[in-house]
Coordinates of C-alpha atoms and ligand atoms in Angstrom, one line a residue:
M1 CA 0.0 0.0 0.0
K2 CA 1.2 3.5 -0.8
K3 CA 2.4 5.4 2.2
S4 CA 0.9 8.8 3.0
P5 CA 3.1 11.9 2.8
A6 CA 3.1 12.2 6.6
A7 CA 4.2 8.6 7.0
L8 CA 7.1 9.2 4.6
I9 CA 8.1 12.3 6.5
A10 CA 7.8 10.4 9.9
E11 CA 10.0 7.6 8.5
K12 CA 12.8 10.0 7.6
R13 CA 12.3 12.1 10.8
D14 CA 13.0 8.9 12.8
G15 CA 16.1 8.0 10.7
K16 CA 14.6 5.1 8.9
E17 CA 15.6 4.1 5.3
H18 CA 13.1 4.5 2.5
S19 CA 12.7 1.9 -0.2
A20 CA 13.4 3.0 -3.8
D21 CA 9.7 2.6 -4.6
D22 CA 8.8 5.0 -1.7
I23 CA 11.2 7.6 -3.1
H24 CA 9.8 7.3 -6.6
A25 CA 6.3 7.7 -5.1
L26 CA 7.4 10.7 -3.1
I27 CA 8.8 12.5 -6.2
Q28 CA 5.8 11.5 -8.4
G29 CA 3.3 12.5 -5.7
F30 CA 5.0 15.9 -5.4
L31 CA 4.8 16.5 -9.2
D32 CA 1.2 15.3 -9.3
G33 CA 0.2 17.7 -6.5
D34 CA -0.6 15.0 -4.0
I35 CA 2.3 16.1 -1.8
A36 CA 2.2 19.8 -0.9
D37 CA 5.2 22.1 -0.8
Y38 CA 5.2 22.2 3.0
Q39 CA 5.3 18.4 3.2
M40 CA 8.2 18.2 0.7
S41 CA 9.9 21.0 2.7
A42 CA 9.5 18.9 5.9
W43 CA 10.8 15.8 4.2
L44 CA 13.8 17.8 2.9
M45 CA 14.7 19.1 6.4
A46 CA 14.3 15.5 7.8
S47 CA 16.7 14.3 5.1
Y48 CA 19.1 17.2 5.8
L49 CA 19.2 16.3 9.5
R50 CA 19.1 12.5 9.2
G51 CA 21.0 12.0 5.9
L52 CA 20.1 9.6 3.0
S53 CA 21.8 6.2 2.4
Q54 CA 23.6 5.5 -0.8
G55 CA 20.6 3.6 -2.0
E56 CA 18.2 6.5 -1.2
M57 CA 20.5 9.0 -2.9
L58 CA 20.6 6.8 -6.0
A59 CA 16.8 6.3 -6.0
L60 CA 16.3 10.1 -5.5
T61 CA 18.6 10.9 -8.4
E62 CA 16.8 8.5 -10.7
A63 CA 13.4 9.6 -9.6
M64 CA 14.3 13.2 -10.3
L65 CA 15.8 12.3 -13.7
D66 CA 12.7 10.3 -14.6
S67 CA 10.5 13.3 -13.7
G68 CA 11.4 14.8 -17.1
R69 CA 12.7 14.1 -20.6
R70 CA 16.3 13.3 -21.7
L71 CA 18.0 14.7 -24.7
E72 CA 17.6 12.3 -27.5
R73 CA 20.6 10.9 -29.4
G74 CA 20.9 12.1 -32.9
R75 CA 21.8 10.0 -35.9
A76 CA 25.5 10.5 -35.2
E77 CA 27.4 7.6 -33.7
T78 CA 29.7 10.1 -31.9
L79 CA 30.1 9.5 -28.2
R80 CA 28.8 12.2 -25.8
V81 CA 30.6 13.5 -22.8
D82 CA 30.2 16.5 -20.5
K83 CA 31.7 18.2 -17.5
H84 CA 30.1 19.7 -14.4
S85 CA 31.8 22.0 -11.9
T86 CA 30.5 22.6 -8.4
G87 CA 31.2 26.3 -8.8
G88 CA 33.9 28.7 -8.0
V89 CA 35.3 32.2 -8.5
G90 CA 36.5 33.0 -12.0
D91 CA 35.7 29.5 -13.2
K92 CA 35.0 30.0 -16.9
V93 CA 36.4 26.7 -18.0
S94 CA 33.2 25.4 -19.6
L95 CA 33.4 28.0 -22.3
P96 CA 36.7 26.9 -23.8
L97 CA 36.3 23.3 -22.8
A98 CA 33.2 22.4 -24.8
P99 CA 34.5 23.6 -28.2
L100 CA 37.9 22.1 -27.4
V101 CA 36.5 18.6 -26.7
A102 CA 34.2 18.9 -29.7
A103 CA 37.2 19.8 -31.9
C104 CA 38.7 16.5 -30.8
G105 CA 35.8 14.5 -32.1
L106 CA 33.3 14.1 -29.2
Q107 CA 29.8 15.6 -28.7
V108 CA 29.3 17.9 -25.7
P109 CA 25.6 18.7 -25.1
M110 CA 26.2 21.1 -22.2
I111 CA 23.2 22.0 -20.0
S112 CA 24.5 24.7 -17.6
G113 CA 23.2 26.9 -14.9
R114 CA 23.2 30.5 -13.8
G115 CA 25.2 32.0 -11.0
L116 CA 24.5 30.6 -7.6
G117 CA 25.4 32.5 -4.5
H118 CA 28.8 34.1 -5.0
T119 CA 29.8 31.8 -7.9
G120 CA 29.3 32.8 -11.6
G121 CA 27.2 30.8 -14.0
T122 CA 28.1 29.7 -17.6
L123 CA 24.7 30.9 -18.9
D124 CA 25.2 34.4 -17.6
K125 CA 28.7 34.6 -19.1
L126 CA 27.5 33.4 -22.5
E127 CA 24.6 35.9 -22.4
S128 CA 27.1 38.8 -22.4
I129 CA 27.7 38.0 -26.1
P130 CA 25.2 40.2 -27.9
G131 CA 22.2 38.2 -29.3
F132 CA 23.3 34.9 -27.7
S133 CA 20.4 32.7 -26.7
V134 CA 20.7 29.9 -24.1
N135 CA 17.0 29.0 -24.4
I136 CA 17.2 26.3 -27.1
S137 CA 14.6 23.8 -27.9
Q138 CA 15.5 20.1 -28.0
A139 CA 15.2 20.0 -31.8
R140 CA 17.5 23.0 -32.2
S141 CA 20.0 21.7 -29.8
R142 CA 20.2 18.5 -31.8
R143 CA 20.8 20.4 -35.0
I144 CA 23.6 22.5 -33.4
L145 CA 25.2 19.4 -31.9
D146 CA 25.2 17.7 -35.2
R147 CA 26.7 20.8 -36.9
V148 CA 29.5 21.8 -34.5
G149 CA 29.6 19.0 -31.9
F150 CA 28.5 21.0 -28.9
V151 CA 25.7 23.2 -27.6
M152 CA 25.6 25.4 -24.5
M153 CA 22.1 25.8 -23.2
G154 CA 19.9 26.2 -20.1
Q155 CA 17.7 23.5 -18.5
T156 CA 14.5 23.3 -20.5
R157 CA 11.2 23.1 -18.7
D158 CA 11.0 19.4 -19.4
I159 CA 14.4 18.4 -18.1
A160 CA 14.3 17.3 -14.4
P161 CA 11.3 19.4 -13.5
A162 CA 11.3 17.8 -10.0
D163 CA 14.8 19.3 -9.4
R164 CA 13.6 22.8 -10.4
R165 CA 10.8 22.7 -7.9
I166 CA 12.7 21.0 -5.1
Y167 CA 15.7 23.3 -5.6
A168 CA 13.4 26.3 -5.2
L169 CA 12.2 24.9 -1.8
R170 CA 15.7 24.0 -0.7
D171 CA 16.8 27.5 -1.4
V172 CA 14.3 29.0 1.1
T173 CA 14.4 26.2 3.7
A174 CA 18.1 26.1 4.5
T175 CA 18.5 22.6 3.0
V176 CA 20.9 23.3 0.1
A177 CA 24.1 22.3 1.8
C178 CA 23.3 18.6 2.0
E179 CA 25.4 16.1 0.1
P180 CA 22.8 13.6 -1.1
L181 CA 20.4 16.4 -2.1
I182 CA 23.2 18.1 -4.0
V183 CA 24.2 14.8 -5.8
A184 CA 20.6 14.1 -6.9
S185 CA 20.1 17.7 -8.0
I186 CA 23.3 17.9 -10.1
L187 CA 23.0 14.4 -11.6
S188 CA 19.3 14.5 -12.4
K189 CA 20.2 17.3 -14.9
K190 CA 23.5 16.0 -16.2
L191 CA 22.3 12.4 -16.7
A192 CA 19.4 13.8 -18.8
E193 CA 22.0 14.7 -21.5
T194 CA 22.2 10.9 -22.3
L195 CA 26.0 10.8 -21.9
D196 CA 28.7 8.2 -22.4
G197 CA 30.9 9.9 -19.8
L198 CA 30.8 12.7 -17.2
V199 CA 33.7 14.5 -15.7
L200 CA 33.1 16.3 -12.4
D201 CA 35.3 19.2 -11.2
V202 CA 34.7 19.4 -7.5
K203 CA 36.1 22.7 -6.1
V204 CA 37.7 23.0 -2.7
G205 CA 38.7 26.1 -0.7
R206 CA 37.5 29.5 0.4
G207 CA 35.9 30.4 -3.0
A208 CA 34.1 27.0 -3.3
F209 CA 30.9 25.7 -1.5
M210 CA 33.1 22.9 -0.1
K211 CA 35.6 24.6 2.1
D212 CA 37.6 21.5 3.2
E213 CA 39.1 18.6 1.2
K214 CA 37.3 15.9 3.2
A215 CA 33.8 17.1 2.4
A216 CA 34.8 17.7 -1.2
R217 CA 36.3 14.2 -1.6
S218 CA 33.1 12.7 -0.1
L219 CA 30.9 14.7 -2.6
A220 CA 33.2 13.7 -5.5
R221 CA 32.9 10.0 -4.5
S222 CA 29.1 10.2 -4.2
L223 CA 28.8 11.9 -7.6
V224 CA 30.9 9.4 -9.4
D225 CA 29.3 6.4 -7.7
V226 CA 25.8 7.4 -8.4
S227 CA 26.5 8.4 -12.0
Q228 CA 28.3 5.1 -12.6
T229 CA 25.5 3.1 -11.0
S230 CA 22.9 4.9 -13.1
G231 CA 24.8 3.9 -16.3
T232 CA 27.0 6.9 -17.0
P233 CA 30.8 6.3 -16.4
A234 CA 32.2 9.2 -14.4
V235 CA 35.5 10.6 -13.2
A236 CA 36.0 13.4 -10.7
L237 CA 38.9 15.8 -10.1
L238 CA 39.4 17.9 -6.9
S239 CA 40.6 21.4 -7.8
N240 CA 41.8 24.3 -5.8
M241 CA 39.5 27.3 -5.2
D242 CA 41.6 29.1 -2.6
T243 CA 42.4 31.9 -5.0
P244 CA 40.4 33.1 -8.0
L245 CA 40.8 31.0 -11.1
G246 CA 42.5 32.8 -14.0
T247 CA 42.7 36.6 -14.3
S248 CA 39.1 37.7 -14.5
I249 CA 35.8 37.7 -12.6
G250 CA 32.7 39.0 -14.2
N251 CA 30.8 38.0 -17.4
T252 CA 32.3 40.0 -20.3
L253 CA 35.8 39.7 -18.8
E254 CA 35.4 35.9 -18.4
V255 CA 34.3 35.6 -22.1
K256 CA 37.4 37.5 -23.1
E257 CA 39.6 35.2 -21.0
S258 CA 37.9 32.2 -22.6
I259 CA 38.6 33.4 -26.1
A260 CA 42.2 34.0 -25.0
I261 CA 42.4 30.4 -23.8
L262 CA 41.0 29.2 -27.1
R263 CA 43.7 31.3 -28.9
G264 CA 46.4 29.6 -26.7
T265 CA 47.2 32.9 -24.9
G266 CA 45.1 32.4 -21.8
P267 CA 46.4 32.3 -18.2
A268 CA 48.4 29.2 -17.2
D269 CA 46.0 28.0 -14.5
T270 CA 42.7 28.2 -16.5
T271 CA 44.4 26.7 -19.5
E272 CA 45.9 23.8 -17.5
L273 CA 42.5 23.0 -15.8
T274 CA 40.8 23.1 -19.2
I275 CA 43.3 20.7 -20.6
E276 CA 43.2 18.3 -17.6
L277 CA 39.4 18.2 -17.6
G278 CA 39.4 17.8 -21.4
A279 CA 41.9 15.0 -21.2
Q280 CA 39.6 13.0 -18.8
M281 CA 36.7 13.7 -21.2
L282 CA 38.7 12.3 -24.2
L283 CA 39.5 9.2 -22.2
L284 CA 35.8 8.6 -21.2
G285 CA 34.9 9.3 -24.9
K286 CA 37.4 6.7 -26.0
V287 CA 39.2 9.1 -28.3
T288 CA 42.5 7.7 -26.8
T289 CA 43.5 5.6 -23.9
S290 CA 46.6 7.7 -23.0
L291 CA 46.4 10.8 -20.9
V292 CA 49.6 12.1 -22.5
N293 CA 48.1 11.7 -26.0
A294 CA 44.8 13.3 -24.9
R295 CA 46.6 16.4 -23.6
R296 CA 48.7 16.6 -26.8
R297 CA 45.5 16.5 -29.0
L298 CA 43.8 19.2 -26.9
R299 CA 46.8 21.5 -27.2
Q300 CA 46.9 21.0 -30.9
A301 CA 43.2 21.9 -31.1
L302 CA 44.1 25.2 -29.3
T303 CA 47.2 26.1 -31.3
S304 CA 45.6 25.2 -34.7
G305 CA 42.7 27.6 -34.0
Y306 CA 40.3 24.8 -34.7
A307 CA 38.6 25.0 -31.3
L308 CA 38.2 28.8 -31.5
E309 CA 36.6 28.3 -35.0
R310 CA 34.1 25.9 -33.4
F311 CA 33.3 28.4 -30.7
A312 CA 32.6 31.1 -33.2
Q313 CA 30.3 28.7 -35.2
M314 CA 28.3 27.8 -32.0
V315 CA 27.9 31.5 -31.1
E316 CA 26.5 32.2 -34.5
L317 CA 24.1 29.1 -34.5
Q318 CA 22.8 30.3 -31.1
G319 CA 22.0 33.7 -32.4
G320 CA 25.1 35.5 -31.0
D321 CA 27.4 38.0 -32.7
A322 CA 30.4 35.8 -33.7
R323 CA 32.5 38.8 -34.6
V324 CA 33.3 39.1 -30.8
V325 CA 35.8 36.4 -31.3
D326 CA 38.0 38.8 -33.4
D327 CA 36.7 42.1 -31.9
L328 CA 36.4 42.0 -28.1
S329 CA 35.2 45.6 -28.1
L330 CA 31.8 44.3 -29.3
L331 CA 31.2 42.8 -25.8
P332 CA 29.4 45.1 -23.3
Q333 CA 31.9 47.2 -21.3
A334 CA 31.4 49.0 -18.0
R335 CA 31.8 52.8 -18.2
H336 CA 34.8 53.2 -15.8
R337 CA 38.1 51.4 -15.1
L338 CA 39.2 51.8 -11.5
L339 CA 42.9 51.1 -10.8
V340 CA 43.8 49.1 -7.7
K341 CA 47.4 49.7 -6.7
S342 CA 49.6 48.0 -4.2
P343 CA 50.0 50.1 -1.0
K344 CA 53.5 48.7 -0.5
A345 CA 56.3 46.8 -2.2
G346 CA 56.5 43.0 -1.6
T347 CA 55.2 39.7 -2.7
V348 CA 51.5 38.9 -3.3
S349 CA 51.0 36.3 -0.6
D350 CA 47.2 35.9 -0.7
I351 CA 44.2 36.8 -2.9
D352 CA 40.9 36.2 -1.3
P353 CA 38.5 34.8 -3.8
L354 CA 35.4 35.3 -1.7
A355 CA 36.1 39.0 -1.1
L356 CA 36.5 39.6 -4.8
A357 CA 33.5 37.5 -5.7
H358 CA 31.3 39.6 -3.4
L359 CA 32.8 42.8 -4.8
S360 CA 32.0 41.6 -8.3
L361 CA 28.5 40.7 -7.2
D362 CA 28.0 44.2 -5.7
L363 CA 29.2 45.8 -9.0
G364 CA 26.3 44.0 -10.6
S365 CA 27.9 40.8 -12.2
G366 CA 25.5 38.5 -10.3
R367 CA 22.1 38.3 -8.6
K368 CA 21.1 38.8 -5.0
R369 CA 17.5 38.1 -5.8
A370 CA 16.3 35.8 -8.6
S371 CA 14.7 38.8 -10.3
D372 CA 17.9 40.9 -10.4
K373 CA 19.2 41.9 -13.8
I374 CA 22.9 41.2 -14.5
D375 CA 25.3 43.8 -15.7
P376 CA 27.6 41.9 -18.1
G377 CA 30.2 44.6 -18.4
V378 CA 31.3 44.9 -14.8
G379 CA 33.9 42.8 -13.0
I380 CA 37.5 42.6 -11.9
E381 CA 40.7 42.0 -13.9
L382 CA 43.6 40.6 -11.8
K383 CA 46.9 42.2 -12.9
A384 CA 49.0 40.5 -10.2
Q385 CA 49.0 36.8 -9.3
L386 CA 49.9 34.9 -6.2
G387 CA 53.7 34.9 -5.7
D388 CA 54.3 38.0 -8.0
R389 CA 56.7 40.7 -6.7
V390 CA 55.1 44.1 -6.9
A391 CA 56.5 47.6 -6.3
Q392 CA 54.6 50.2 -4.2
G393 CA 51.9 51.7 -6.5
E394 CA 52.1 48.8 -9.0
L395 CA 48.8 47.6 -10.4
L396 CA 47.1 44.7 -8.6
A397 CA 43.8 44.8 -10.4
V398 CA 41.4 46.8 -12.6
I399 CA 37.8 47.2 -11.6
W400 CA 35.3 47.5 -14.4
S401 CA 32.5 49.6 -12.8
Q402 CA 29.5 51.8 -13.7
D403 CA 30.5 54.2 -11.0
R404 CA 33.7 55.6 -9.5
S405 CA 33.2 54.6 -5.9
A406 CA 36.5 54.6 -4.0
L407 CA 35.0 51.9 -1.7
H408 CA 35.3 49.4 -4.6
V409 CA 39.1 50.1 -4.8
Q410 CA 39.5 49.8 -1.0
R411 CA 37.6 46.5 -1.0
A412 CA 39.7 45.1 -3.9
Q413 CA 42.9 46.2 -2.3
A414 CA 41.9 44.5 1.0
A415 CA 41.5 41.2 -0.9
F416 CA 45.2 41.2 -1.7
R417 CA 47.9 40.6 0.9
V418 CA 51.3 42.0 0.0
G419 CA 54.1 41.1 2.3
R420 CA 57.5 39.7 2.7
A421 CA 56.6 36.0 2.9
R422 CA 56.6 34.0 -0.3
P423 CA 53.4 31.9 -0.5
E424 CA 53.6 28.2 -1.0
N425 CA 53.0 27.3 -4.6
P426 CA 49.4 26.0 -4.4
R427 CA 48.5 22.9 -6.3
L428 CA 45.8 23.6 -8.9
I429 CA 44.6 20.0 -9.0
L430 CA 44.4 18.3 -5.6
S431 CA 43.2 14.9 -6.8
H432 CA 43.4 13.8 -10.4
R433 CA 41.2 10.8 -11.0
I434 CA 38.5 9.7 -8.7
V435 CA 36.6 7.0 -10.5
G436 CA 33.1 5.6 -9.8
K437 CA 32.2 2.2 -8.5
S438 CA 28.8 0.6 -8.7
L439 CA 26.6 0.9 -5.7
S440 CA 24.3 -1.9 -4.6
R441 CA 20.6 -1.2 -5.2
Ligands
URA501 N1 24.1 22.8 -8.2 C1 22.9 22.2 -8.4 O1 22.5 22.1 -9.5 N2 22.2 21.7 -7.3 C2 22.7 21.8 -6.1 O2 22.0 21.3 -5.2 C3 23.9 22.5 -5.8 C4 24.6 23.0 -6.9

C-alpha cells in the first residue's frame, strides 16, 4: 500500500531508510500535486538532518531524472561527454572546454546553470555575447550538436522538473548544503543529457561551496558512484579554489579570457585546468587511452585555432554576434576602469576569492534576488598573481565599474595581501582521477 506523505516524513524524521519505490512515489506525488510544498519541505529538512543512504541517494537521483525528458541521441554515432563544476570564482572553464573537446571528435551537449550564491554561471557569461540565446529547444540543440559537436544551453522546462521545484524549496528552507540532495540535483540534470561519460570538477577552498578537502572528496565519490551506477561512467577531479581561477571575474571579462584560452594565450591555470578536464573527457569518450596523448591532442586543437573556430560557429548558431571572437570591443563594457594599486612593495602572498566575488556581485555581475538583472560589463581583472613581486603603486587589479566609488578600490585592495613571505605554490589539482564504482541497489 502507498504510504501517506506524513508517513514518509515520519519515517525520515525517525532516521529510517526509504525503499526505492517509496522515493519514486514521493517525487511523483510531489509532481502530481498529492504532496504539498510544505510536506516536501518537511521531508527535505528531515533528510538534511538524518541524511540519506547511498541507495536512497541513487533512487532520488533516478526519480528526479525520470521526472522529465532526456536529450535524444541524434543519428550521429559520436560518443557524448560533459563536465560539471561545483562552482567557484572566475571559473569560466566550460566556455573553452566544450568547443575544445568537440574539436577532438566528441559531442558535448552542455546544459548549464546560472550564477549561484557568490559563484558565476556559464549561462550568464554566454549571455554577455550580444544576441546569444541559451534558451534552445531540444530539436534546435540536436541540429547545433550535429553541426558543431557541442551546444551550450539552459535547463529546458521538461528536463528534471522535480529538481527545479525541489531546488526552489531548498533555497528557502536552508536545505541546500546537503550532500545527497546536491548529488541528486546535479546528476538529475546532467544524466538527462544521455551521456557516455561525465567529468566532475569538485572545487575545494575559500571560494568554493566545499571549504575542506574531506567534504569535497566525499561529494566527489558520491557523484561518481551514483553516476556510474545509473549507467554513466564518471570521473572526478578535486581542484583548488583558494584563490580566483585565471585573471578575470565578471561576465564579459570571463568571455574575453575564454577566447584567449582558445587562442592559446590564456592564463596558465585556467588553460591547465581546461586541458586536464578535457583529457579526462577524451578518455571517457574513448578518443584515446593515453592521458599524454589526450593532452597533446587538446593542445593541438588550441594552437591550430580549430577549437576557436568551433566556438565562433556555435555562437552564430545560437544567435550571437560571432564577430566578438575577433573584436572583443563588441562585448558590453562598463563605463569606468578603477585602478587598484599596491599600497607597498612586496610579494603577493594571498588573494581572497570570496572578497573579490562579493565585490563583483555588488558591482552587478550576479544576482542577489532571482529577479535581479545582471550587468555583463562589470567585473575585476587581476593584474598580479599569487607569488608576484610588486612595487609600491604597481597595479594589482582593474575594476570595471559603472560608478567611480573609492570603496570598490578599497575592497579590492583589501582582498590582496602583500608582504615579505613568499606563498607556498598552491597545487591547482588536488586529486586527479576519482573513479566511480557501482553501488548496490
Ligand atoms: N548545483 C545544483 O544544480 N544543485 C545543487 O544542489 C547544488 C549545486
